[in-house]
Amino acid sequence: LWCIVVFGERSRPSRPAAWHAMAELYSPMNVQQLTDPGGFSHRSGHDELHFALGVFPKSESMDATNDPRFISGSVIAKRLAAFQTICVVSVLMVNLSIKQMFQLEKIFEKPSGVIAYVGFILMTIVFLLNLATVVILIQQLFMTYRLLTAGPTGFEIAKSYYLNPNIVAMRHGAVKGFFFSLPLFIASTSCMVFVSFDAGGSRELAIPVMILLGVVAIALWVANMKHTAIFKERYALAKQYETPLLMHVDTMSGATGVHIHLAEALAASSA
């Protein structure tokens, strides 16, 4: 056995010196020293901000605290997941609208020039509404998630940011603008269809398509208004039944507390 150990050690290939240096540097003790502000500080040429990056606006990253609550779901995270879907669709709408704006006819001397110009204006409104939706929602998603992971009080801070009146107004305005842009996109598409058929000399064939697209646009608008009205009604109903329930729970909690204090007092007096 002794011969096997000795000859085994001699036959093992020698590791380079760089490997030993890295193993010593990143040993558990040295890693603790590297991350310990009061211990040994291993500095390199990449620890300071590069001079070329100094021209950008000053930025400061938040502390990275590993709070166990980060891995659990929250109400804010579930709501932000819905806004992420709207952001994806808004990006698609921005791409579609900007392409259609350049494809519309720019010759307004023709009889169909007025319809082409109306379609161009509607498509511009669609582009601006969806662009504003993307900018507002992405900023709020980014900042809310940063505040959620800010530390032990991250949820409370993110809640105060999420429910800020200015943030709420911009977020709701962006969502309403997104849903308002969908009927406008269909209406602008009907104008494009008319201009395209008119350029081919078959204007009469475009009229049924325009009527169909107009009806669909109105139907989308009515569906959006109906969804909003039913949601507000159900939310008000939930709040109406929520208040008595919470008052009942508070009353029961107070009564339970009184009973506990009376039992403790009786036990103390009997002792």
Short mmCIF file of C-alpha atoms in Angstrom, two decimals:
data_model
loop_
_atom_site.label_atom_id
_atom_site.label_comp_id
_atom_site.label_asym_id
_atom_site.label_seq_id
_atom_site.Cartn_x
_atom_site.Cartn_y
_atom_site.Cartn_z
CA LEU A 1 0.00 0.00 0.00
CA TRP A 2 2.86 2.39 0.82
CA CYS A 3 4.45 1.70 -2.58
CA ILE A 4 1.19 2.40 -4.36
CA VAL A 5 0.78 5.74 -2.59
CA VAL A 6 4.39 6.82 -3.22
CA PHE A 7 4.52 5.80 -6.86
CA GLY A 8 1.00 7.15 -7.42
CA GLU A 9 2.04 10.59 -6.18
CA ARG A 10 5.17 10.50 -8.35
CA SER A 11 3.26 9.45 -11.45
CA ARG A 12 0.61 12.18 -11.05
CA PRO A 13 1.20 15.00 -13.61
CA SER A 14 2.35 18.25 -12.06
CA ARG A 15 -0.05 21.19 -12.25
CA PRO A 16 1.18 24.56 -13.52
CA ALA A 17 2.02 27.33 -11.13
CA ALA A 18 -0.91 29.44 -12.36
CA TRP A 19 -3.33 26.74 -11.22
CA HIS A 20 -1.90 26.78 -7.69
CA ALA A 21 -2.09 30.58 -7.61
CA MET A 22 -5.77 30.59 -8.60
CA ALA A 23 -6.57 27.80 -6.13
CA GLU A 24 -4.92 29.76 -3.34
CA LEU A 25 -6.61 33.02 -4.32
CA TYR A 26 -10.11 31.56 -4.44
CA SER A 27 -9.85 29.31 -1.43
CA PRO A 28 -12.70 29.77 1.09
CA MET A 29 -10.56 31.93 3.35
CA ASN A 30 -9.35 34.20 0.57
CA VAL A 31 -12.82 34.53 -0.95
CA GLN A 32 -14.06 35.70 2.43
CA GLN A 33 -11.22 38.20 2.57
CA LEU A 34 -12.03 39.44 -0.91
CA THR A 35 -15.67 40.07 -0.02
CA ASP A 36 -14.97 41.36 3.48
CA PRO A 37 -14.71 45.18 3.46
CA GLY A 38 -12.47 45.11 6.49
CA GLY A 39 -10.19 42.36 5.22
CA PHE A 40 -7.70 42.02 2.41
CA SER A 41 -8.76 43.90 -0.72
CA HIS A 42 -7.68 42.32 -3.98
CA ARG A 43 -7.78 45.14 -6.51
CA SER A 44 -7.30 44.94 -10.24
CA GLY A 45 -7.44 47.29 -13.17
CA HIS A 46 -11.18 46.65 -13.62
CA ASP A 47 -12.34 47.77 -10.17
CA GLU A 48 -12.54 51.47 -11.03
CA LEU A 49 -14.85 53.13 -13.54
CA HIS A 50 -13.25 53.38 -16.94
CA PHE A 51 -12.64 56.93 -18.13
CA ALA A 52 -14.56 56.29 -21.35
CA LEU A 53 -17.66 55.37 -19.32
CA GLY A 54 -17.43 58.53 -17.25
CA VAL A 55 -19.18 60.54 -19.98
CA PHE A 56 -22.44 58.70 -19.30
CA PRO A 57 -24.89 59.98 -16.65
CA LYS A 58 -23.94 58.96 -13.15
CA SER A 59 -25.67 55.82 -11.95
CA GLU A 60 -25.67 53.88 -8.70
CA SER A 61 -26.74 50.27 -8.37
CA MET A 62 -28.83 49.13 -5.45
CA ASP A 63 -27.57 46.75 -2.80
CA ALA A 64 -27.94 43.05 -3.65
CA THR A 65 -29.43 41.55 -0.49
CA ASN A 66 -30.54 37.92 -0.66
CA ASP A 67 -33.90 38.14 1.07
CA PRO A 68 -35.85 34.82 1.21
CA ARG A 69 -39.02 36.71 0.30
CA PHE A 70 -37.65 37.37 -3.19
CA ILE A 71 -38.35 33.81 -4.30
CA SER A 72 -41.98 33.94 -3.19
CA GLY A 73 -44.73 35.50 -5.28
CA SER A 74 -46.42 38.78 -4.42
CA VAL A 75 -49.45 40.71 -5.56
CA ILE A 76 -47.31 43.32 -7.30
CA ALA A 77 -45.35 40.69 -9.23
CA LYS A 78 -48.59 39.08 -10.45
CA ARG A 79 -49.93 42.42 -11.62
CA LEU A 80 -46.70 43.27 -13.38
CA ALA A 81 -46.92 40.01 -15.33
CA ALA A 82 -50.08 41.33 -17.02
CA PHE A 83 -48.33 44.55 -18.00
CA GLN A 84 -45.49 42.55 -19.52
CA THR A 85 -47.95 41.03 -22.00
CA ILE A 86 -49.22 44.49 -22.93
CA CYS A 87 -45.62 45.64 -23.48
CA VAL A 88 -44.97 42.79 -25.92
CA VAL A 89 -48.11 43.54 -27.94
CA SER A 90 -47.35 47.27 -27.91
CA VAL A 91 -43.91 46.66 -29.37
CA LEU A 92 -45.52 44.67 -32.20
CA MET A 93 -48.02 47.47 -32.77
CA VAL A 94 -45.23 50.02 -32.94
CA ASN A 95 -43.46 47.99 -35.64
CA LEU A 96 -46.65 47.48 -37.66
CA SER A 97 -47.75 51.11 -37.46
CA ILE A 98 -44.37 52.55 -38.45
CA LYS A 99 -44.23 50.24 -41.48
CA GLN A 100 -47.75 51.15 -42.56
CA MET A 101 -46.98 54.86 -42.21
CA PHE A 102 -44.25 54.61 -44.85
CA GLN A 103 -46.35 52.42 -47.14
CA LEU A 104 -49.28 54.85 -47.35
CA GLU A 105 -49.57 56.90 -50.52
CA LYS A 106 -48.17 60.41 -50.19
CA ILE A 107 -49.83 61.81 -53.36
CA PHE A 108 -52.79 63.77 -52.05
CA GLU A 109 -53.88 65.33 -55.37
CA LYS A 110 -55.87 62.21 -56.23
CA PRO A 111 -59.52 61.85 -55.12
CA SER A 112 -58.39 59.24 -52.61
CA GLY A 113 -55.77 61.61 -51.18
CA VAL A 114 -58.04 62.74 -48.34
CA ILE A 115 -58.68 59.15 -47.25
CA ALA A 116 -54.96 58.37 -47.48
CA TYR A 117 -54.15 61.39 -45.33
CA VAL A 118 -56.77 60.39 -42.73
CA GLY A 119 -55.28 56.89 -42.62
CA PHE A 120 -51.81 58.36 -42.20
CA ILE A 121 -52.97 60.51 -39.26
CA LEU A 122 -54.70 57.56 -37.58
CA MET A 123 -51.63 55.37 -38.00
CA THR A 124 -49.45 58.12 -36.52
CA ILE A 125 -51.73 58.28 -33.48
CA VAL A 126 -51.49 54.49 -33.13
CA PHE A 127 -47.70 54.68 -33.29
CA LEU A 128 -47.48 57.40 -30.64
CA LEU A 129 -49.94 55.73 -28.25
CA ASN A 130 -48.16 52.39 -28.37
CA LEU A 131 -44.74 53.99 -28.08
CA ALA A 132 -45.87 55.86 -24.96
CA THR A 133 -47.28 52.59 -23.59
CA VAL A 134 -43.98 50.79 -24.09
CA VAL A 135 -41.90 53.56 -22.53
CA ILE A 136 -44.13 54.02 -19.46
CA LEU A 137 -44.74 50.35 -18.69
CA ILE A 138 -41.15 49.23 -19.23
CA GLN A 139 -39.88 51.97 -16.90
CA GLN A 140 -42.39 51.02 -14.22
CA LEU A 141 -41.60 47.31 -14.59
CA PHE A 142 -37.88 47.98 -14.27
CA MET A 143 -38.15 50.31 -11.28
CA THR A 144 -40.77 48.26 -9.44
CA TYR A 145 -38.72 45.07 -9.67
CA ARG A 146 -35.66 46.96 -8.46
CA LEU A 147 -37.56 48.23 -5.44
CA LEU A 148 -38.99 44.76 -4.76
CA THR A 149 -35.44 43.46 -4.37
CA ALA A 150 -34.15 46.47 -2.42
CA GLY A 151 -33.99 44.62 0.90
CA PRO A 152 -36.21 43.44 3.76
CA THR A 153 -38.59 46.37 3.21
CA GLY A 154 -38.54 46.04 -0.57
CA PHE A 155 -42.21 45.06 -0.89
CA GLU A 156 -43.41 48.01 1.17
CA ILE A 157 -41.25 50.45 -0.80
CA ALA A 158 -42.35 48.96 -4.13
CA LYS A 159 -45.96 49.17 -2.96
CA SER A 160 -45.62 52.87 -2.17
CA TYR A 161 -44.09 53.43 -5.62
CA TYR A 162 -46.68 51.29 -7.41
CA LEU A 163 -49.61 53.09 -5.73
CA ASN A 164 -48.20 56.59 -6.14
CA PRO A 165 -50.91 58.76 -7.79
CA ASN A 166 -48.57 59.93 -10.56
CA ILE A 167 -47.39 56.39 -11.31
CA VAL A 168 -50.97 55.08 -11.27
CA ALA A 169 -52.19 57.83 -13.61
CA MET A 170 -49.40 57.21 -16.13
CA ARG A 171 -49.83 53.43 -15.98
CA HIS A 172 -53.60 53.53 -16.45
CA GLY A 173 -53.29 56.15 -19.18
CA ALA A 174 -50.80 53.96 -21.05
CA VAL A 175 -53.08 50.91 -20.83
CA LYS A 176 -56.12 52.88 -21.96
CA GLY A 177 -54.11 54.33 -24.85
CA PHE A 178 -53.09 50.82 -25.90
CA PHE A 179 -56.67 49.54 -26.03
CA PHE A 180 -57.80 52.74 -27.75
CA SER A 181 -55.17 52.27 -30.46
CA LEU A 182 -56.53 48.89 -31.59
CA PRO A 183 -59.75 50.23 -33.19
CA LEU A 184 -57.76 53.12 -34.66
CA PHE A 185 -55.35 50.63 -36.25
CA ILE A 186 -58.23 48.80 -37.92
CA ALA A 187 -59.75 52.10 -39.12
CA SER A 188 -56.42 53.17 -40.58
CA THR A 189 -56.10 49.77 -42.27
CA SER A 190 -59.46 50.33 -43.96
CA CYS A 191 -58.11 53.59 -45.39
CA MET A 192 -55.06 51.76 -46.70
CA VAL A 193 -57.28 49.14 -48.35
CA PHE A 194 -59.29 51.83 -50.10
CA VAL A 195 -56.17 53.60 -51.37
CA SER A 196 -54.68 50.34 -52.58
CA PHE A 197 -57.83 49.34 -54.50
CA ASP A 198 -58.22 52.85 -55.88
CA ALA A 199 -54.70 52.72 -57.28
CA GLY A 200 -55.66 49.50 -59.11
CA GLY A 201 -58.77 51.08 -60.59
CA SER A 202 -61.31 49.02 -58.61
CA ARG A 203 -62.52 51.42 -55.98
CA GLU A 204 -65.95 49.79 -55.72
CA LEU A 205 -64.44 46.54 -54.47
CA ALA A 206 -62.87 48.33 -51.50
CA ILE A 207 -66.14 49.69 -50.13
CA PRO A 208 -67.41 46.36 -48.63
CA VAL A 209 -64.01 45.75 -47.04
CA MET A 210 -63.99 49.25 -45.56
CA ILE A 211 -67.47 48.73 -44.12
CA LEU A 212 -66.44 45.40 -42.60
CA LEU A 213 -63.31 46.87 -41.04
CA GLY A 214 -65.28 49.82 -39.71
CA VAL A 215 -67.82 47.52 -38.07
CA VAL A 216 -65.01 45.48 -36.49
CA ALA A 217 -63.36 48.65 -35.18
CA ILE A 218 -66.63 49.77 -33.57
CA ALA A 219 -67.14 46.27 -32.13
CA LEU A 220 -63.69 46.34 -30.55
CA TRP A 221 -64.41 49.74 -29.03
CA VAL A 222 -67.74 48.54 -27.60
CA ALA A 223 -66.11 45.36 -26.26
CA ASN A 224 -63.43 47.40 -24.54
CA MET A 225 -65.99 49.70 -22.94
CA LYS A 226 -68.11 46.73 -21.82
CA HIS A 227 -65.10 44.99 -20.23
CA THR A 228 -64.17 48.17 -18.38
CA ALA A 229 -67.71 48.74 -17.11
CA ILE A 230 -68.09 45.15 -15.84
CA PHE A 231 -64.67 45.28 -14.17
CA LYS A 232 -65.51 48.50 -12.32
CA GLU A 233 -68.85 47.05 -11.22
CA ARG A 234 -67.27 43.84 -9.87
CA TYR A 235 -64.46 45.74 -8.16
CA ALA A 236 -66.95 48.03 -6.41
CA LEU A 237 -68.97 44.96 -5.40
CA ALA A 238 -65.88 43.29 -3.95
CA LYS A 239 -65.03 46.39 -1.92
CA GLN A 240 -68.62 46.66 -0.75
CA TYR A 241 -68.57 43.15 0.78
CA GLU A 242 -64.96 43.42 1.88
CA THR A 243 -65.50 46.24 4.38
CA PRO A 244 -68.09 44.44 6.59
CA LEU A 245 -66.01 41.27 6.52
CA LEU A 246 -62.86 43.08 7.65
CA MET A 247 -64.82 44.88 10.37
CA HIS A 248 -66.17 41.55 11.57
CA VAL A 249 -62.67 40.05 11.61
CA ASP A 250 -61.34 43.04 13.55
CA THR A 251 -64.19 42.74 16.04
CA MET A 252 -63.56 39.04 16.55
CA SER A 253 -59.84 39.65 16.94
CA GLY A 254 -60.52 42.33 19.56
CA ALA A 255 -62.94 40.06 21.43
CA THR A 256 -60.43 37.23 21.40
CA GLY A 257 -57.80 39.58 22.77
CA VAL A 258 -60.12 40.66 25.59
CA HIS A 259 -60.85 37.03 26.48
CA ILE A 260 -57.16 36.24 26.59
CA HIS A 261 -56.43 39.18 28.88
CA LEU A 262 -59.32 38.17 31.20
CA ALA A 263 -58.05 34.58 31.37
CA GLU A 264 -54.55 35.79 32.20
CA ALA A 265 -55.90 38.08 34.91
CA LEU A 266 -57.97 35.28 36.46
CA ALA A 267 -55.00 32.92 36.41
CA ALA A 268 -52.82 35.53 38.09
CA SER A 269 -55.40 36.24 40.80
CA SER A 270 -55.91 32.55 41.54
CA ALA A 271 -52.18 32.05 41.87
#
